[in-house]
Amino acid sequence: MSEANIHDVVILGSGPAGLTAAIYTARGNLKPLLLEGEPSSTGDQPGGQLMLTTEVENFPGFPQGILGPELMASLKEQAIKFGTTISTAKALKVDFSASPFSIRTSVSNEPIQTRSVIIATGAQALMLNVEGEERLLGHGVSACATCDGFFFRDQKVIVVGGGDSALEEAGFLSKFASSVTVVHRRKELRASKIMQERAMKNPKISFRYNAIVKELTGENKLEFVRIEDVETSLVEDVEAQGLFVAIGHAPNTELFKGQIELDQKGYVLTRNGTETSVPGVFAAGDVQDSKYRQAITAAGSGCMAALDVEHYLESSH
Ligand code: NAP
């Protein structure tokens, strides 16, 4: 492959981290190529988790709030304006064993060659994997209260999980639902004290501990949630129109196994900012952050990755 066909930087992912990295590397004249992913079979669009949200109220600079998809469209427009090439393609295989790195994609037989890579492939919600869940997804079952909570006005909903996300979802859902039951598999919640206190003060929220969801039933929409008490093994079918799964997230790193160091949960390990275990490969956003997981922190680390790429390319010339 001729030198002219080797990219300076390829960015994998089109959430706030990937697009911010694109804006910065494009302004740094690196002519980034960004692989934005492809629409999924369930209709999800490239653009990351913000494509699944409605109002984003905490992104600085938008005192009135902004819709998630609108924010992503603005970031994309800004990245293109400065010279980013965006390809609606998925990375299928990467080889980081030698530079230039190679990336096989869903749209070409020829692998892409690049001197540096920014991994910004994000994370996705974990699901329960119980009978009925997949069938009823979008018909009462959801992993995103901010996307779907509105549909459950005056209805009974269940939130599964005991972390901050579960309690945050429960609080949000209590604005619409007639009742919210948090079902948690242990006796102690994992969530922070302040979130616990807030949820416990909320008259619409109740808790069911030591409880596991076994099955979801309903013809075309959710009707009952089968819950087992782990201490007594008693099983009960609880009526609910909505079930929100909030049991954590998993990073999208399957592609990188064996190529760069990942932690026990599969998140990319970074050091000195956004460096991975392979010089020239950087990571930003939720794919390397299980803690903060905010649009603004993802965007911030996308900026850091772009600056790290610039320094890397300068020093390796
Ligand atoms: P998390 O802290 O990992 O909590 C996941 C919860 O789901 C745990 O209670 C866990 O139970 C339960 N769980 C896991 N797998 C399960 C399964 N298969 N079946 C039933 N329950 C299961 O995840 P998170 O709540 O998404 O929070 C992730 C990070 O984001 C945390 O650091 C959190 O503080 C942060 N966050 C902060 C805020 C905020 O401050 N506003 C909001 C959301 C998230 P166990 O407890 O038994 O393990």
PDB file of C-alpha atoms in Angstrom, residues 10-227:
ATOM      1  CA  VAL A  10      -9.031   6.615  12.122  1.00  0.00           C
ATOM      2  CA  ILE A  11     -11.704   7.114  14.776  1.00  0.00           C
ATOM      3  CA  LEU A  12     -13.987   4.230  15.669  1.00  0.00           C
ATOM      4  CA  GLY A  13     -17.337   5.384  17.019  1.00  0.00           C
ATOM      5  CA  SER A  14     -19.687   8.338  16.582  1.00  0.00           C
ATOM      6  CA  GLY A  15     -20.790   9.225  20.104  1.00  0.00           C
ATOM      7  CA  PRO A  16     -19.640  12.404  21.886  1.00  0.00           C
ATOM      8  CA  ALA A  17     -16.104  10.976  22.355  1.00  0.00           C
ATOM      9  CA  GLY A  18     -15.589   9.997  18.712  1.00  0.00           C
ATOM     10  CA  LEU A  19     -17.068  13.179  17.248  1.00  0.00           C
ATOM     11  CA  THR A  20     -15.150  15.462  19.610  1.00  0.00           C
ATOM     12  CA  ALA A  21     -11.941  13.610  18.701  1.00  0.00           C
ATOM     13  CA  ALA A  22     -12.906  14.186  15.057  1.00  0.00           C
ATOM     14  CA  ILE A  23     -13.458  17.931  15.536  1.00  0.00           C
ATOM     15  CA  TYR A  24     -10.051  18.328  17.192  1.00  0.00           C
ATOM     16  CA  THR A  25      -8.052  16.112  14.815  1.00  0.00           C
ATOM     17  CA  ALA A  26      -9.760  17.733  11.816  1.00  0.00           C
ATOM     18  CA  ARG A  27      -8.852  21.208  13.090  1.00  0.00           C
ATOM     19  CA  GLY A  28      -5.327  19.841  13.591  1.00  0.00           C
ATOM     20  CA  ASN A  29      -5.309  19.091   9.832  1.00  0.00           C
ATOM     21  CA  LEU A  30      -5.089  15.312  10.306  1.00  0.00           C
ATOM     22  CA  LYS A  31      -8.023  14.621   7.936  1.00  0.00           C
ATOM     23  CA  PRO A  32      -9.617  12.043  10.234  1.00  0.00           C
ATOM     24  CA  LEU A  33     -11.685   9.161   8.926  1.00  0.00           C
ATOM     25  CA  LEU A  34     -14.494   8.305  11.353  1.00  0.00           C
ATOM     26  CA  LEU A  35     -16.331   4.985  11.141  1.00  0.00           C
ATOM     27  CA  GLU A  36     -19.730   5.818  12.584  1.00  0.00           C
ATOM     28  CA  GLY A  37     -21.148   2.272  12.680  1.00  0.00           C
ATOM     29  CA  GLU A  38     -24.284   1.063  10.946  1.00  0.00           C
ATOM     30  CA  PRO A  39     -27.991   1.148  11.850  1.00  0.00           C
ATOM     31  CA  SER A  40     -28.835  -1.978  13.856  1.00  0.00           C
ATOM     32  CA  SER A  41     -31.538  -4.527  13.046  1.00  0.00           C
ATOM     33  CA  THR A  42     -33.637  -3.011  15.864  1.00  0.00           C
ATOM     34  CA  GLY A  43     -33.483   0.411  14.205  1.00  0.00           C
ATOM     35  CA  ASP A  44     -30.812   1.996  16.428  1.00  0.00           C
ATOM     36  CA  GLN A  45     -28.880   4.672  14.590  1.00  0.00           C
ATOM     37  CA  PRO A  46     -25.145   5.458  14.752  1.00  0.00           C
ATOM     38  CA  GLY A  47     -24.373   8.214  17.252  1.00  0.00           C
ATOM     39  CA  GLY A  48     -24.133   6.291  20.489  1.00  0.00           C
ATOM     40  CA  GLN A  49     -26.358   6.201  23.537  1.00  0.00           C
ATOM     41  CA  LEU A  50     -27.472   9.829  23.188  1.00  0.00           C
ATOM     42  CA  MET A  51     -29.455   8.765  20.130  1.00  0.00           C
ATOM     43  CA  LEU A  52     -31.636   6.833  22.591  1.00  0.00           C
ATOM     44  CA  THR A  53     -32.309   9.749  24.928  1.00  0.00           C
ATOM     45  CA  THR A  54     -34.719  12.615  24.779  1.00  0.00           C
ATOM     46  CA  GLU A  55     -33.792  15.806  26.639  1.00  0.00           C
ATOM     47  CA  VAL A  56     -30.175  16.275  27.742  1.00  0.00           C
ATOM     48  CA  GLU A  57     -30.274  18.884  30.479  1.00  0.00           C
ATOM     49  CA  ASN A  58     -26.725  18.748  31.802  1.00  0.00           C
ATOM     50  CA  PHE A  59     -24.560  19.316  28.740  1.00  0.00           C
ATOM     51  CA  PRO A  60     -22.930  22.696  29.470  1.00  0.00           C
ATOM     52  CA  GLY A  61     -23.980  25.482  27.141  1.00  0.00           C
ATOM     53  CA  PHE A  62     -27.607  24.475  26.714  1.00  0.00           C
ATOM     54  CA  PRO A  63     -29.550  26.105  29.550  1.00  0.00           C
ATOM     55  CA  GLN A  64     -32.870  25.055  27.996  1.00  0.00           C
ATOM     56  CA  GLY A  65     -31.646  21.481  27.411  1.00  0.00           C
ATOM     57  CA  ILE A  66     -31.146  19.848  24.034  1.00  0.00           C
ATOM     58  CA  LEU A  67     -32.491  16.632  22.507  1.00  0.00           C
ATOM     59  CA  GLY A  68     -29.876  13.852  22.414  1.00  0.00           C
ATOM     60  CA  PRO A  69     -30.176  13.222  18.648  1.00  0.00           C
ATOM     61  CA  GLU A  70     -30.011  16.979  17.994  1.00  0.00           C
ATOM     62  CA  LEU A  71     -26.810  17.305  20.018  1.00  0.00           C
ATOM     63  CA  MET A  72     -25.273  14.423  18.081  1.00  0.00           C
ATOM     64  CA  ALA A  73     -26.330  15.939  14.740  1.00  0.00           C
ATOM     65  CA  SER A  74     -24.656  19.236  15.732  1.00  0.00           C
ATOM     66  CA  LEU A  75     -21.429  17.491  16.746  1.00  0.00           C
ATOM     67  CA  LYS A  76     -21.448  15.580  13.450  1.00  0.00           C
ATOM     68  CA  GLU A  77     -22.002  18.753  11.434  1.00  0.00           C
ATOM     69  CA  GLN A  78     -19.133  20.439  13.284  1.00  0.00           C
ATOM     70  CA  ALA A  79     -16.801  17.457  12.632  1.00  0.00           C
ATOM     71  CA  ILE A  80     -17.658  17.461   8.904  1.00  0.00           C
ATOM     72  CA  LYS A  81     -17.256  21.235   8.659  1.00  0.00           C
ATOM     73  CA  PHE A  82     -13.585  20.953   9.640  1.00  0.00           C
ATOM     74  CA  GLY A  83     -12.843  18.129   7.216  1.00  0.00           C
ATOM     75  CA  THR A  84     -13.755  14.820   8.862  1.00  0.00           C
ATOM     76  CA  THR A  85     -14.721  12.028   6.475  1.00  0.00           C
ATOM     77  CA  ILE A  86     -17.554  10.037   7.993  1.00  0.00           C
ATOM     78  CA  SER A  87     -18.147   6.509   6.753  1.00  0.00           C
ATOM     79  CA  THR A  88     -21.304   4.552   7.620  1.00  0.00           C
ATOM     80  CA  ALA A  89     -19.322   1.416   8.302  1.00  0.00           C
ATOM     81  CA  LYS A  90     -18.459  -0.924  11.124  1.00  0.00           C
ATOM     82  CA  ALA A  91     -14.981  -2.074  11.988  1.00  0.00           C
ATOM     83  CA  LEU A  92     -15.057  -5.876  11.743  1.00  0.00           C
ATOM     84  CA  LYS A  93     -11.439  -6.790  12.517  1.00  0.00           C
ATOM     85  CA  VAL A  94      -8.424  -4.834  13.665  1.00  0.00           C
ATOM     86  CA  ASP A  95      -4.742  -5.644  13.572  1.00  0.00           C
ATOM     87  CA  PHE A  96      -2.718  -3.501  15.955  1.00  0.00           C
ATOM     88  CA  SER A  97       0.353  -5.760  15.933  1.00  0.00           C
ATOM     89  CA  ALA A  98       2.395  -3.450  13.695  1.00  0.00           C
ATOM     90  CA  SER A  99       2.190   0.120  12.412  1.00  0.00           C
ATOM     91  CA  PRO A 100       0.523   1.117  10.150  1.00  0.00           C
ATOM     92  CA  PHE A 101      -2.463  -0.560  11.816  1.00  0.00           C
ATOM     93  CA  SER A 102      -5.078  -2.236   9.676  1.00  0.00           C
ATOM     94  CA  ILE A 103      -8.859  -2.204  10.058  1.00  0.00           C
ATOM     95  CA  ARG A 104     -11.281  -4.339   8.068  1.00  0.00           C
ATOM     96  CA  THR A 105     -14.701  -2.765   7.641  1.00  0.00           C
ATOM     97  CA  SER A 106     -18.191  -3.777   6.619  1.00  0.00           C
ATOM     98  CA  VAL A 107     -18.049  -1.739   3.397  1.00  0.00           C
ATOM     99  CA  SER A 108     -14.837  -2.746   1.649  1.00  0.00           C
ATOM    100  CA  ASN A 109     -12.686  -5.802   1.038  1.00  0.00           C
ATOM    101  CA  GLU A 110      -9.575  -3.654   1.304  1.00  0.00           C
ATOM    102  CA  PRO A 111      -8.492  -3.013   4.905  1.00  0.00           C
ATOM    103  CA  ILE A 112      -7.955   0.579   5.980  1.00  0.00           C
ATOM    104  CA  GLN A 113      -4.365   1.438   6.962  1.00  0.00           C
ATOM    105  CA  THR A 114      -3.675   4.078   9.586  1.00  0.00           C
ATOM    106  CA  ARG A 115      -0.831   5.458  11.688  1.00  0.00           C
ATOM    107  CA  SER A 116      -3.067   5.987  14.705  1.00  0.00           C
ATOM    108  CA  VAL A 117      -6.462   4.936  16.002  1.00  0.00           C
ATOM    109  CA  ILE A 118      -8.900   6.428  18.492  1.00  0.00           C
ATOM    110  CA  ILE A 119     -11.242   3.812  19.932  1.00  0.00           C
ATOM    111  CA  ALA A 120     -14.544   5.420  20.934  1.00  0.00           C
ATOM    112  CA  THR A 121     -16.928   2.506  20.499  1.00  0.00           C
ATOM    113  CA  GLY A 122     -18.828   3.187  23.728  1.00  0.00           C
ATOM    114  CA  ALA A 123     -20.838   0.823  25.865  1.00  0.00           C
ATOM    115  CA  GLN A 124     -24.293  -0.690  25.856  1.00  0.00           C
ATOM    116  CA  ALA A 125     -26.864  -1.610  28.462  1.00  0.00           C
ATOM    117  CA  LEU A 126     -26.740  -5.122  29.911  1.00  0.00           C
ATOM    118  CA  MET A 127     -29.973  -7.097  29.705  1.00  0.00           C
ATOM    119  CA  LEU A 128     -31.386  -9.814  31.953  1.00  0.00           C
ATOM    120  CA  ASN A 129     -31.483 -12.582  29.326  1.00  0.00           C
ATOM    121  CA  VAL A 130     -34.689 -14.094  30.663  1.00  0.00           C
ATOM    122  CA  GLU A 131     -37.594 -15.659  28.771  1.00  0.00           C
ATOM    123  CA  GLY A 132     -39.801 -13.032  27.150  1.00  0.00           C
ATOM    124  CA  GLU A 133     -37.320 -10.145  27.415  1.00  0.00           C
ATOM    125  CA  GLU A 134     -36.248  -9.985  23.785  1.00  0.00           C
ATOM    126  CA  ARG A 135     -39.785 -10.522  22.474  1.00  0.00           C
ATOM    127  CA  LEU A 136     -41.196  -7.730  24.666  1.00  0.00           C
ATOM    128  CA  LEU A 137     -38.373  -5.237  24.102  1.00  0.00           C
ATOM    129  CA  GLY A 138     -40.090  -2.053  22.961  1.00  0.00           C
ATOM    130  CA  HIS A 139     -43.445  -3.497  24.108  1.00  0.00           C
ATOM    131  CA  GLY A 140     -43.101  -2.714  27.792  1.00  0.00           C
ATOM    132  CA  VAL A 141     -39.482  -3.730  28.254  1.00  0.00           C
ATOM    133  CA  SER A 142     -36.815  -1.043  28.009  1.00  0.00           C
ATOM    134  CA  ALA A 143     -33.288  -0.196  29.140  1.00  0.00           C
ATOM    135  CA  CYS A 144     -33.786   3.563  28.953  1.00  0.00           C
ATOM    136  CA  ALA A 145     -36.260   5.399  31.166  1.00  0.00           C
ATOM    137  CA  THR A 146     -35.464   8.757  29.626  1.00  0.00           C
ATOM    138  CA  CYS A 147     -36.355   7.364  26.188  1.00  0.00           C
ATOM    139  CA  ASP A 148     -39.489   5.442  27.073  1.00  0.00           C
ATOM    140  CA  GLY A 149     -40.707   6.589  30.503  1.00  0.00           C
ATOM    141  CA  PHE A 150     -43.211   8.958  28.983  1.00  0.00           C
ATOM    142  CA  PHE A 151     -45.247   6.009  27.622  1.00  0.00           C
ATOM    143  CA  PHE A 152     -46.001   4.696  31.111  1.00  0.00           C
ATOM    144  CA  ARG A 153     -48.202   7.436  32.450  1.00  0.00           C
ATOM    145  CA  ASP A 154     -50.374   6.122  35.315  1.00  0.00           C
ATOM    146  CA  GLN A 155     -49.057   2.580  34.832  1.00  0.00           C
ATOM    147  CA  LYS A 156     -47.225   0.143  37.068  1.00  0.00           C
ATOM    148  CA  VAL A 157     -43.547  -0.204  36.335  1.00  0.00           C
ATOM    149  CA  ILE A 158     -40.677  -2.254  37.683  1.00  0.00           C
ATOM    150  CA  VAL A 159     -37.031  -1.243  37.651  1.00  0.00           C
ATOM    151  CA  VAL A 160     -34.444  -4.013  37.952  1.00  0.00           C
ATOM    152  CA  GLY A 161     -31.101  -3.223  39.613  1.00  0.00           C
ATOM    153  CA  GLY A 162     -29.723  -1.747  42.800  1.00  0.00           C
ATOM    154  CA  GLY A 163     -27.170   0.784  41.563  1.00  0.00           C
ATOM    155  CA  ASP A 164     -27.296   4.532  40.937  1.00  0.00           C
ATOM    156  CA  SER A 165     -28.729   3.973  37.462  1.00  0.00           C
ATOM    157  CA  ALA A 166     -31.650   1.945  38.794  1.00  0.00           C
ATOM    158  CA  LEU A 167     -32.550   4.578  41.374  1.00  0.00           C
ATOM    159  CA  GLU A 168     -32.106   7.399  38.908  1.00  0.00           C
ATOM    160  CA  GLU A 169     -34.412   5.600  36.472  1.00  0.00           C
ATOM    161  CA  ALA A 170     -36.906   4.935  39.281  1.00  0.00           C
ATOM    162  CA  GLY A 171     -36.959   8.631  40.213  1.00  0.00           C
ATOM    163  CA  PHE A 172     -37.473   9.660  36.620  1.00  0.00           C
ATOM    164  CA  LEU A 173     -40.221   7.084  36.066  1.00  0.00           C
ATOM    165  CA  SER A 174     -42.044   8.183  39.214  1.00  0.00           C
ATOM    166  CA  LYS A 175     -42.937  11.406  37.382  1.00  0.00           C
ATOM    167  CA  PHE A 176     -45.151   9.384  35.036  1.00  0.00           C
ATOM    168  CA  ALA A 177     -45.965   5.986  36.478  1.00  0.00           C
ATOM    169  CA  SER A 178     -48.597   5.261  39.137  1.00  0.00           C
ATOM    170  CA  SER A 179     -46.068   3.109  41.025  1.00  0.00           C
ATOM    171  CA  VAL A 180     -42.428   2.094  40.638  1.00  0.00           C
ATOM    172  CA  THR A 181     -41.069  -1.072  42.236  1.00  0.00           C
ATOM    173  CA  VAL A 182     -37.305  -1.482  42.382  1.00  0.00           C
ATOM    174  CA  VAL A 183     -36.428  -5.172  42.245  1.00  0.00           C
ATOM    175  CA  HIS A 184     -32.928  -5.923  43.520  1.00  0.00           C
ATOM    176  CA  ARG A 185     -31.200  -9.289  43.806  1.00  0.00           C
ATOM    177  CA  ARG A 186     -29.577  -8.576  47.185  1.00  0.00           C
ATOM    178  CA  LYS A 187     -30.627  -7.074  50.493  1.00  0.00           C
ATOM    179  CA  GLU A 188     -28.351  -4.014  50.261  1.00  0.00           C
ATOM    180  CA  LEU A 189     -28.535  -1.505  47.482  1.00  0.00           C
ATOM    181  CA  ARG A 190     -25.316  -0.663  45.654  1.00  0.00           C
ATOM    182  CA  ALA A 191     -26.409   2.917  44.957  1.00  0.00           C
ATOM    183  CA  SER A 192     -24.891   5.940  46.728  1.00  0.00           C
ATOM    184  CA  LYS A 193     -26.470   7.022  50.008  1.00  0.00           C
ATOM    185  CA  ILE A 194     -27.880  10.240  48.587  1.00  0.00           C
ATOM    186  CA  MET A 195     -29.634   8.386  45.753  1.00  0.00           C
ATOM    187  CA  GLN A 196     -30.992   5.837  48.242  1.00  0.00           C
ATOM    188  CA  GLU A 197     -32.346   8.539  50.533  1.00  0.00           C
ATOM    189  CA  ARG A 198     -33.998  10.355  47.659  1.00  0.00           C
ATOM    190  CA  ALA A 199     -35.644   7.177  46.336  1.00  0.00           C
ATOM    191  CA  MET A 200     -36.818   6.095  49.782  1.00  0.00           C
ATOM    192  CA  LYS A 201     -38.472   9.450  50.382  1.00  0.00           C
ATOM    193  CA  ASN A 202     -40.372   9.172  47.091  1.00  0.00           C
ATOM    194  CA  PRO A 203     -43.903   7.930  47.912  1.00  0.00           C
ATOM    195  CA  LYS A 204     -44.304   6.279  44.511  1.00  0.00           C
ATOM    196  CA  ILE A 205     -41.181   4.107  44.837  1.00  0.00           C
ATOM    197  CA  SER A 206     -41.136   0.809  46.743  1.00  0.00           C
ATOM    198  CA  PHE A 207     -38.437  -1.853  47.029  1.00  0.00           C
ATOM    199  CA  ARG A 208     -38.355  -5.583  46.675  1.00  0.00           C
ATOM    200  CA  TYR A 209     -35.090  -7.088  47.907  1.00  0.00           C
ATOM    201  CA  ASN A 210     -33.562 -10.552  47.456  1.00  0.00           C
ATOM    202  CA  ALA A 211     -35.668 -10.811  44.370  1.00  0.00           C
ATOM    203  CA  ILE A 212     -34.814 -12.097  40.908  1.00  0.00           C
ATOM    204  CA  VAL A 213     -36.757 -11.646  37.697  1.00  0.00           C
ATOM    205  CA  LYS A 214     -37.267 -15.067  36.141  1.00  0.00           C
ATOM    206  CA  GLU A 215     -39.611 -14.512  33.198  1.00  0.00           C
ATOM    207  CA  LEU A 216     -41.684 -11.871  31.441  1.00  0.00           C
ATOM    208  CA  THR A 217     -45.098 -12.677  30.047  1.00  0.00           C
ATOM    209  CA  GLY A 218     -47.749 -10.975  27.949  1.00  0.00           C
ATOM    210  CA  GLU A 219     -49.228 -11.429  24.491  1.00  0.00           C
ATOM    211  CA  ASN A 220     -48.145  -8.380  22.533  1.00  0.00           C
ATOM    212  CA  LYS A 221     -47.138  -6.261  25.488  1.00  0.00           C
ATOM    213  CA  LEU A 222     -45.793  -6.883  28.952  1.00  0.00           C
ATOM    214  CA  GLU A 223     -48.412  -8.043  31.449  1.00  0.00           C
ATOM    215  CA  PHE A 224     -46.651  -9.953  34.239  1.00  0.00           C
ATOM    216  CA  VAL A 225     -43.157 -10.174  35.689  1.00  0.00           C
ATOM    217  CA  ARG A 226     -42.302 -13.475  37.372  1.00  0.00           C
ATOM    218  CA  ILE A 227     -40.258 -12.720  40.472  1.00  0.00           C
TER     219      ILE A 227
END
